mmCIF file with all atom_site columns, C-alpha atoms in Angstrom:
data_model
loop_
_atom_site.group_PDB
_atom_site.id
_atom_site.type_symbol
_atom_site.label_atom_id
_atom_site.label_alt_id
_atom_site.label_comp_id
_atom_site.label_asym_id
_atom_site.label_entity_id
_atom_site.label_seq_id
_atom_site.pdbx_PDB_ins_code
_atom_site.Cartn_x
_atom_site.Cartn_y
_atom_site.Cartn_z
_atom_site.occupancy
_atom_site.B_iso_or_equiv
_atom_site.pdbx_formal_charge
_atom_site.auth_seq_id
_atom_site.auth_comp_id
_atom_site.auth_asym_id
_atom_site.auth_atom_id
_atom_site.pdbx_PDB_model_num
ATOM 1   C CA . MET V 1 1   ? 27.230  12.712 0.121   1.00 0.00 ? 1   MET V CA 1
ATOM 2   C CA . GLY V 1 2   ? 25.054  13.984 2.995   1.00 0.00 ? 2   GLY V CA 1
ATOM 3   C CA . ARG V 1 3   ? 22.805  12.093 5.346   1.00 0.00 ? 3   ARG V CA 1
ATOM 4   C CA . PRO V 1 4   ? 21.192  8.889  4.098   1.00 0.00 ? 4   PRO V CA 1
ATOM 5   C CA . LYS V 1 5   ? 17.616  9.288  2.876   1.00 0.00 ? 5   LYS V CA 1
ATOM 6   C CA . ALA V 1 6   ? 14.774  7.052  3.915   1.00 0.00 ? 6   ALA V CA 1
ATOM 7   C CA . GLU V 1 7   ? 13.729  4.850  1.016   1.00 0.00 ? 7   GLU V CA 1
ATOM 8   C CA . LEU V 1 8   ? 10.590  6.162  -0.641  1.00 0.00 ? 8   LEU V CA 1
ATOM 9   C CA . VAL V 1 9   ? 8.457   3.649  -2.529  1.00 0.00 ? 9   VAL V CA 1
ATOM 10  C CA . LEU V 1 10  ? 4.877   4.426  -3.561  1.00 0.00 ? 10  LEU V CA 1
ATOM 11  C CA . THR V 1 11  ? 2.014   2.054  -4.133  1.00 0.00 ? 11  THR V CA 1
ATOM 12  C CA . ASP V 1 12  ? 0.030   2.577  -7.338  1.00 0.00 ? 12  ASP V CA 1
ATOM 13  C CA . ASP V 1 13  ? -2.866  3.981  -5.285  1.00 0.00 ? 13  ASP V CA 1
ATOM 14  C CA . GLU V 1 14  ? -0.582  6.438  -3.470  1.00 0.00 ? 14  GLU V CA 1
ATOM 15  C CA . ARG V 1 15  ? 0.961   7.610  -6.755  1.00 0.00 ? 15  ARG V CA 1
ATOM 16  C CA . GLU V 1 16  ? -2.503  8.117  -8.245  1.00 0.00 ? 16  GLU V CA 1
ATOM 17  C CA . THR V 1 17  ? -3.721  10.048 -5.190  1.00 0.00 ? 17  THR V CA 1
ATOM 18  C CA . LEU V 1 18  ? -0.603  12.243 -5.048  1.00 0.00 ? 18  LEU V CA 1
ATOM 19  C CA . THR V 1 19  ? -0.880  13.039 -8.751  1.00 0.00 ? 19  THR V CA 1
ATOM 20  C CA . ARG V 1 20  ? -4.570  13.876 -8.390  1.00 0.00 ? 20  ARG V CA 1
ATOM 21  C CA . TRP V 1 21  ? -3.970  16.112 -5.361  1.00 0.00 ? 21  TRP V CA 1
ATOM 22  C CA . ALA V 1 22  ? -1.067  17.872 -7.085  1.00 0.00 ? 22  ALA V CA 1
ATOM 23  C CA . ARG V 1 23  ? -3.217  18.678 -10.147 1.00 0.00 ? 23  ARG V CA 1
ATOM 24  C CA . ARG V 1 24  ? -6.588  19.337 -8.508  1.00 0.00 ? 24  ARG V CA 1
ATOM 25  C CA . ARG V 1 25  ? -7.555  22.992 -8.713  1.00 0.00 ? 25  ARG V CA 1
ATOM 26  C CA . THR V 1 26  ? -9.240  22.902 -5.323  1.00 0.00 ? 26  THR V CA 1
ATOM 27  C CA . SER V 1 27  ? -6.181  21.573 -3.447  1.00 0.00 ? 27  SER V CA 1
ATOM 28  C CA . SER V 1 28  ? -4.313  24.066 -1.329  1.00 0.00 ? 28  SER V CA 1
ATOM 29  C CA . GLN V 1 29  ? -1.039  25.185 -2.889  1.00 0.00 ? 29  GLN V CA 1
ATOM 30  C CA . ALA V 1 30  ? 0.819   23.842 0.144   1.00 0.00 ? 30  ALA V CA 1
ATOM 31  C CA . LEU V 1 31  ? -0.669  20.355 -0.273  1.00 0.00 ? 31  LEU V CA 1
ATOM 32  C CA . ALA V 1 32  ? -0.011  20.383 -4.025  1.00 0.00 ? 32  ALA V CA 1
ATOM 33  C CA . LEU V 1 33  ? 3.643   21.296 -3.405  1.00 0.00 ? 33  LEU V CA 1
ATOM 34  C CA . ARG V 1 34  ? 4.027   18.533 -0.812  1.00 0.00 ? 34  ARG V CA 1
ATOM 35  C CA . CYS V 1 35  ? 2.623   16.040 -3.314  1.00 0.00 ? 35  CYS V CA 1
ATOM 36  C CA . ARG V 1 36  ? 5.032   17.221 -6.015  1.00 0.00 ? 36  ARG V CA 1
ATOM 37  C CA . ILE V 1 37  ? 7.927   16.915 -3.546  1.00 0.00 ? 37  ILE V CA 1
ATOM 38  C CA . VAL V 1 38  ? 7.029   13.296 -2.776  1.00 0.00 ? 38  VAL V CA 1
ATOM 39  C CA . LEU V 1 39  ? 6.472   12.420 -6.438  1.00 0.00 ? 39  LEU V CA 1
ATOM 40  C CA . GLU V 1 40  ? 9.810   13.963 -7.481  1.00 0.00 ? 40  GLU V CA 1
ATOM 41  C CA . SER V 1 41  ? 11.554  12.211 -4.592  1.00 0.00 ? 41  SER V CA 1
ATOM 42  C CA . THR V 1 42  ? 10.651  8.827  -6.056  1.00 0.00 ? 42  THR V CA 1
ATOM 43  C CA . THR V 1 43  ? 12.687  9.528  -9.216  1.00 0.00 ? 43  THR V CA 1
ATOM 44  C CA . GLY V 1 44  ? 16.017  8.923  -7.465  1.00 0.00 ? 44  GLY V CA 1
ATOM 45  C CA . LEU V 1 45  ? 17.066  12.573 -7.359  1.00 0.00 ? 45  LEU V CA 1
ATOM 46  C CA . THR V 1 46  ? 18.784  13.965 -4.285  1.00 0.00 ? 46  THR V CA 1
ATOM 47  C CA . ASN V 1 47  ? 16.833  16.234 -1.940  1.00 0.00 ? 47  ASN V CA 1
ATOM 48  C CA . LYS V 1 48  ? 18.960  19.109 -3.210  1.00 0.00 ? 48  LYS V CA 1
ATOM 49  C CA . ASP V 1 49  ? 18.055  18.345 -6.835  1.00 0.00 ? 49  ASP V CA 1
ATOM 50  C CA . VAL V 1 50  ? 14.352  18.005 -6.026  1.00 0.00 ? 50  VAL V CA 1
ATOM 51  C CA . ALA V 1 51  ? 14.518  21.309 -4.141  1.00 0.00 ? 51  ALA V CA 1
ATOM 52  C CA . ALA V 1 52  ? 16.167  23.074 -7.084  1.00 0.00 ? 52  ALA V CA 1
ATOM 53  C CA . ARG V 1 53  ? 13.634  21.626 -9.506  1.00 0.00 ? 53  ARG V CA 1
ATOM 54  C CA . LEU V 1 54  ? 10.670  22.780 -7.389  1.00 0.00 ? 54  LEU V CA 1
ATOM 55  C CA . GLY V 1 55  ? 12.114  26.060 -6.130  1.00 0.00 ? 55  GLY V CA 1
ATOM 56  C CA . VAL V 1 56  ? 12.169  25.176 -2.436  1.00 0.00 ? 56  VAL V CA 1
ATOM 57  C CA . GLU V 1 57  ? 14.865  24.589 0.185   1.00 0.00 ? 57  GLU V CA 1
ATOM 58  C CA . ALA V 1 58  ? 16.475  21.165 0.580   1.00 0.00 ? 58  ALA V CA 1
ATOM 59  C CA . HIS V 1 59  ? 15.357  20.960 4.230   1.00 0.00 ? 59  HIS V CA 1
ATOM 60  C CA . THR V 1 60  ? 11.749  21.384 3.033   1.00 0.00 ? 60  THR V CA 1
ATOM 61  C CA . VAL V 1 61  ? 12.130  18.373 0.735   1.00 0.00 ? 61  VAL V CA 1
ATOM 62  C CA . SER V 1 62  ? 13.780  16.413 3.544   1.00 0.00 ? 62  SER V CA 1
ATOM 63  C CA . ARG V 1 63  ? 10.962  17.245 5.979   1.00 0.00 ? 63  ARG V CA 1
ATOM 64  C CA . TRP V 1 64  ? 8.092   16.236 3.685   1.00 0.00 ? 64  TRP V CA 1
ATOM 65  C CA . ARG V 1 65  ? 9.887   13.172 2.383   1.00 0.00 ? 65  ARG V CA 1
ATOM 66  C CA . ALA V 1 66  ? 10.480  11.938 5.949   1.00 0.00 ? 66  ALA V CA 1
ATOM 67  C CA . ARG V 1 67  ? 6.938   12.754 7.012   1.00 0.00 ? 67  ARG V CA 1
ATOM 68  C CA . PHE V 1 68  ? 5.530   10.841 4.053   1.00 0.00 ? 68  PHE V CA 1
ATOM 69  C CA . VAL V 1 69  ? 7.725   7.813  4.795   1.00 0.00 ? 69  VAL V CA 1
ATOM 70  C CA . ARG V 1 70  ? 6.546   7.907  8.430   1.00 0.00 ? 70  ARG V CA 1
ATOM 71  C CA . ASP V 1 71  ? 2.831   8.760  7.994   1.00 0.00 ? 71  ASP V CA 1
ATOM 72  C CA . ARG V 1 72  ? 2.140   8.114  4.282   1.00 0.00 ? 72  ARG V CA 1
ATOM 73  C CA . LEU V 1 73  ? -0.672  10.256 2.749   1.00 0.00 ? 73  LEU V CA 1
ATOM 74  C CA . GLU V 1 74  ? -1.965  11.386 6.149   1.00 0.00 ? 74  GLU V CA 1
ATOM 75  C CA . GLY V 1 75  ? 1.408   12.994 6.830   1.00 0.00 ? 75  GLY V CA 1
ATOM 76  C CA . LEU V 1 76  ? 0.960   15.502 4.003   1.00 0.00 ? 76  LEU V CA 1
ATOM 77  C CA . THR V 1 77  ? -2.174  17.130 5.372   1.00 0.00 ? 77  THR V CA 1
ATOM 78  C CA . ASP V 1 78  ? -2.000  20.105 7.704   1.00 0.00 ? 78  ASP V CA 1
ATOM 79  C CA . GLU V 1 79  ? -1.754  19.334 11.389  1.00 0.00 ? 79  GLU V CA 1
ATOM 80  C CA . PRO V 1 80  ? -4.060  21.126 13.818  1.00 0.00 ? 80  PRO V CA 1
ATOM 81  C CA . ARG V 1 81  ? -2.762  24.562 14.727  1.00 0.00 ? 81  ARG V CA 1
ATOM 82  C CA . PRO V 1 82  ? -2.843  26.227 18.121  1.00 0.00 ? 82  PRO V CA 1
ATOM 83  C CA . GLY V 1 83  ? -5.625  28.656 18.915  1.00 0.00 ? 83  GLY V CA 1
ATOM 84  C CA . GLY V 1 84  ? -9.386  28.599 19.052  1.00 0.00 ? 84  GLY V CA 1
ATOM 85  C CA . PRO V 1 85  ? -11.469 25.971 17.318  1.00 0.00 ? 85  PRO V CA 1
ATOM 86  C CA . ARG V 1 86  ? -12.186 26.408 13.611  1.00 0.00 ? 86  ARG V CA 1
ATOM 87  C CA . LYS V 1 87  ? -15.415 28.115 12.672  1.00 0.00 ? 87  LYS V CA 1
ATOM 88  C CA . ILE V 1 88  ? -15.693 26.415 9.267   1.00 0.00 ? 88  ILE V CA 1
ATOM 89  C CA . THR V 1 89  ? -15.112 22.806 8.245   1.00 0.00 ? 89  THR V CA 1
ATOM 90  C CA . ASP V 1 90  ? -12.839 21.446 5.515   1.00 0.00 ? 90  ASP V CA 1
ATOM 91  C CA . ASP V 1 91  ? -15.958 20.605 3.489   1.00 0.00 ? 91  ASP V CA 1
ATOM 92  C CA . GLN V 1 92  ? -17.130 24.232 3.652   1.00 0.00 ? 92  GLN V CA 1
ATOM 93  C CA . VAL V 1 93  ? -13.708 25.404 2.475   1.00 0.00 ? 93  VAL V CA 1
ATOM 94  C CA . GLU V 1 94  ? -13.744 22.991 -0.484  1.00 0.00 ? 94  GLU V CA 1
ATOM 95  C CA . VAL V 1 95  ? -17.268 24.068 -1.486  1.00 0.00 ? 95  VAL V CA 1
ATOM 96  C CA . ASN V 1 96  ? -16.260 27.723 -1.368  1.00 0.00 ? 96  ASN V CA 1
ATOM 97  C CA . ARG V 1 97  ? -13.045 27.107 -3.363  1.00 0.00 ? 97  ARG V CA 1
ATOM 98  C CA . SER V 1 98  ? -14.906 25.245 -6.073  1.00 0.00 ? 98  SER V CA 1
ATOM 99  C CA . GLY V 1 99  ? -17.350 28.134 -6.476  1.00 0.00 ? 99  GLY V CA 1
ATOM 100 C CA . ILE V 1 100 ? -20.373 26.108 -5.463  1.00 0.00 ? 100 ILE V CA 1
ATOM 101 C CA . GLY V 1 101 ? -20.991 28.234 -2.376  1.00 0.00 ? 101 GLY V CA 1
ATOM 102 C CA . GLY V 1 102 ? -21.658 31.339 -4.432  1.00 0.00 ? 102 GLY V CA 1
ATOM 103 C CA . GLY V 1 103 ? -20.582 33.919 -1.885  1.00 0.00 ? 103 GLY V CA 1
ATOM 104 C CA . SER V 1 104 ? -18.662 34.742 1.224   1.00 0.00 ? 104 SER V CA 1
ATOM 105 C CA . MET V 1 105 ? -18.534 32.371 4.162   1.00 0.00 ? 105 MET V CA 1
ATOM 106 C CA . ARG V 1 106 ? -19.675 34.956 6.703   1.00 0.00 ? 106 ARG V CA 1
#
């Protein structure tokens, strides 16, 4: 049976946002996968089944499911990483990904 899972219930707004992020071409692949994990987890499947369906490990599903339950949508975004401060902002990254920037970011 495994460890008990935290109950995962989405509001309509959360479901809409997760679906949009999962489908948006400018979302990072990591964020899109996290959104798909959360969306699949609401169907009643086990973490193992969700993992098999999405091609990831069960502990990955468990981690993102728990983080979403704890932090909601904010929990799916990347946390700050160690090292020097970023030289470009999230907005600059999005502009470049969408092709609006028209060149390199150097």
